Amino acid sequence: MAGSKAPLTPKQQALHDLALARTALGPQWQSATAVMRPAALIQSSIQKHRVAWAAGALVTGFIAVRLLLPSSRLKNERDSQPKSDKKSGLIALLTTPLFGLASKAVLSFVTTQVQNHIANNSSSKKPPSF
């Protein structure tokens, strides 16, 4: 009896098949993790798209330099006053509030026109039927 195998129950057979599948999956899992590493993905992307990466690095470097280094133009504008401040008079004092009122009126007019346009266009279309 020691030489003969007893037939496996369905549960035992399933557990045996699962163990075999796990051992077969090991090398595949290791190769998949090697390919899906972030460093490997970035390296392959750089090799495939060299020009795009170079352009992106150039633009990013330019933006970083512009943000990190102070602008000399702002310093010069702060130190000297514009001519309009020196020559502002009665006309500038009168027109400043009028420009504020006019901008509010134009903004409210544009808002109502856009709302009317949206309402007219949305009521004429039928809703999609599913």
PDB file of N, CA, C and O in Angstrom, residues 19 59 122:
ATOM      1  N   ALA A  19      -0.978  24.894  -5.857  1.00  0.00           N
ATOM      2  CA  ALA A  19       0.443  24.920  -5.503  1.00  0.00           C
ATOM      3  C   ALA A  19       1.312  24.860  -6.757  1.00  0.00           C
ATOM      4  O   ALA A  19       2.316  25.579  -6.868  1.00  0.00           O
ATOM      5  N   VAL A  59      11.796  73.252 -21.319  1.00  0.00           N
ATOM      6  CA  VAL A  59      10.704  74.131 -20.881  1.00  0.00           C
ATOM      7  C   VAL A  59      10.642  74.191 -19.355  1.00  0.00           C
ATOM      8  O   VAL A  59      10.482  75.267 -18.761  1.00  0.00           O
ATOM      9  N   SER A 122     -30.501  75.316 -25.069  1.00  0.00           N
ATOM     10  CA  SER A 122     -30.757  74.068 -24.362  1.00  0.00           C
ATOM     11  C   SER A 122     -32.225  73.671 -24.436  1.00  0.00           C
ATOM     12  O   SER A 122     -32.541  72.491 -24.394  1.00  0.00           O
TER      13      SER A 122
END
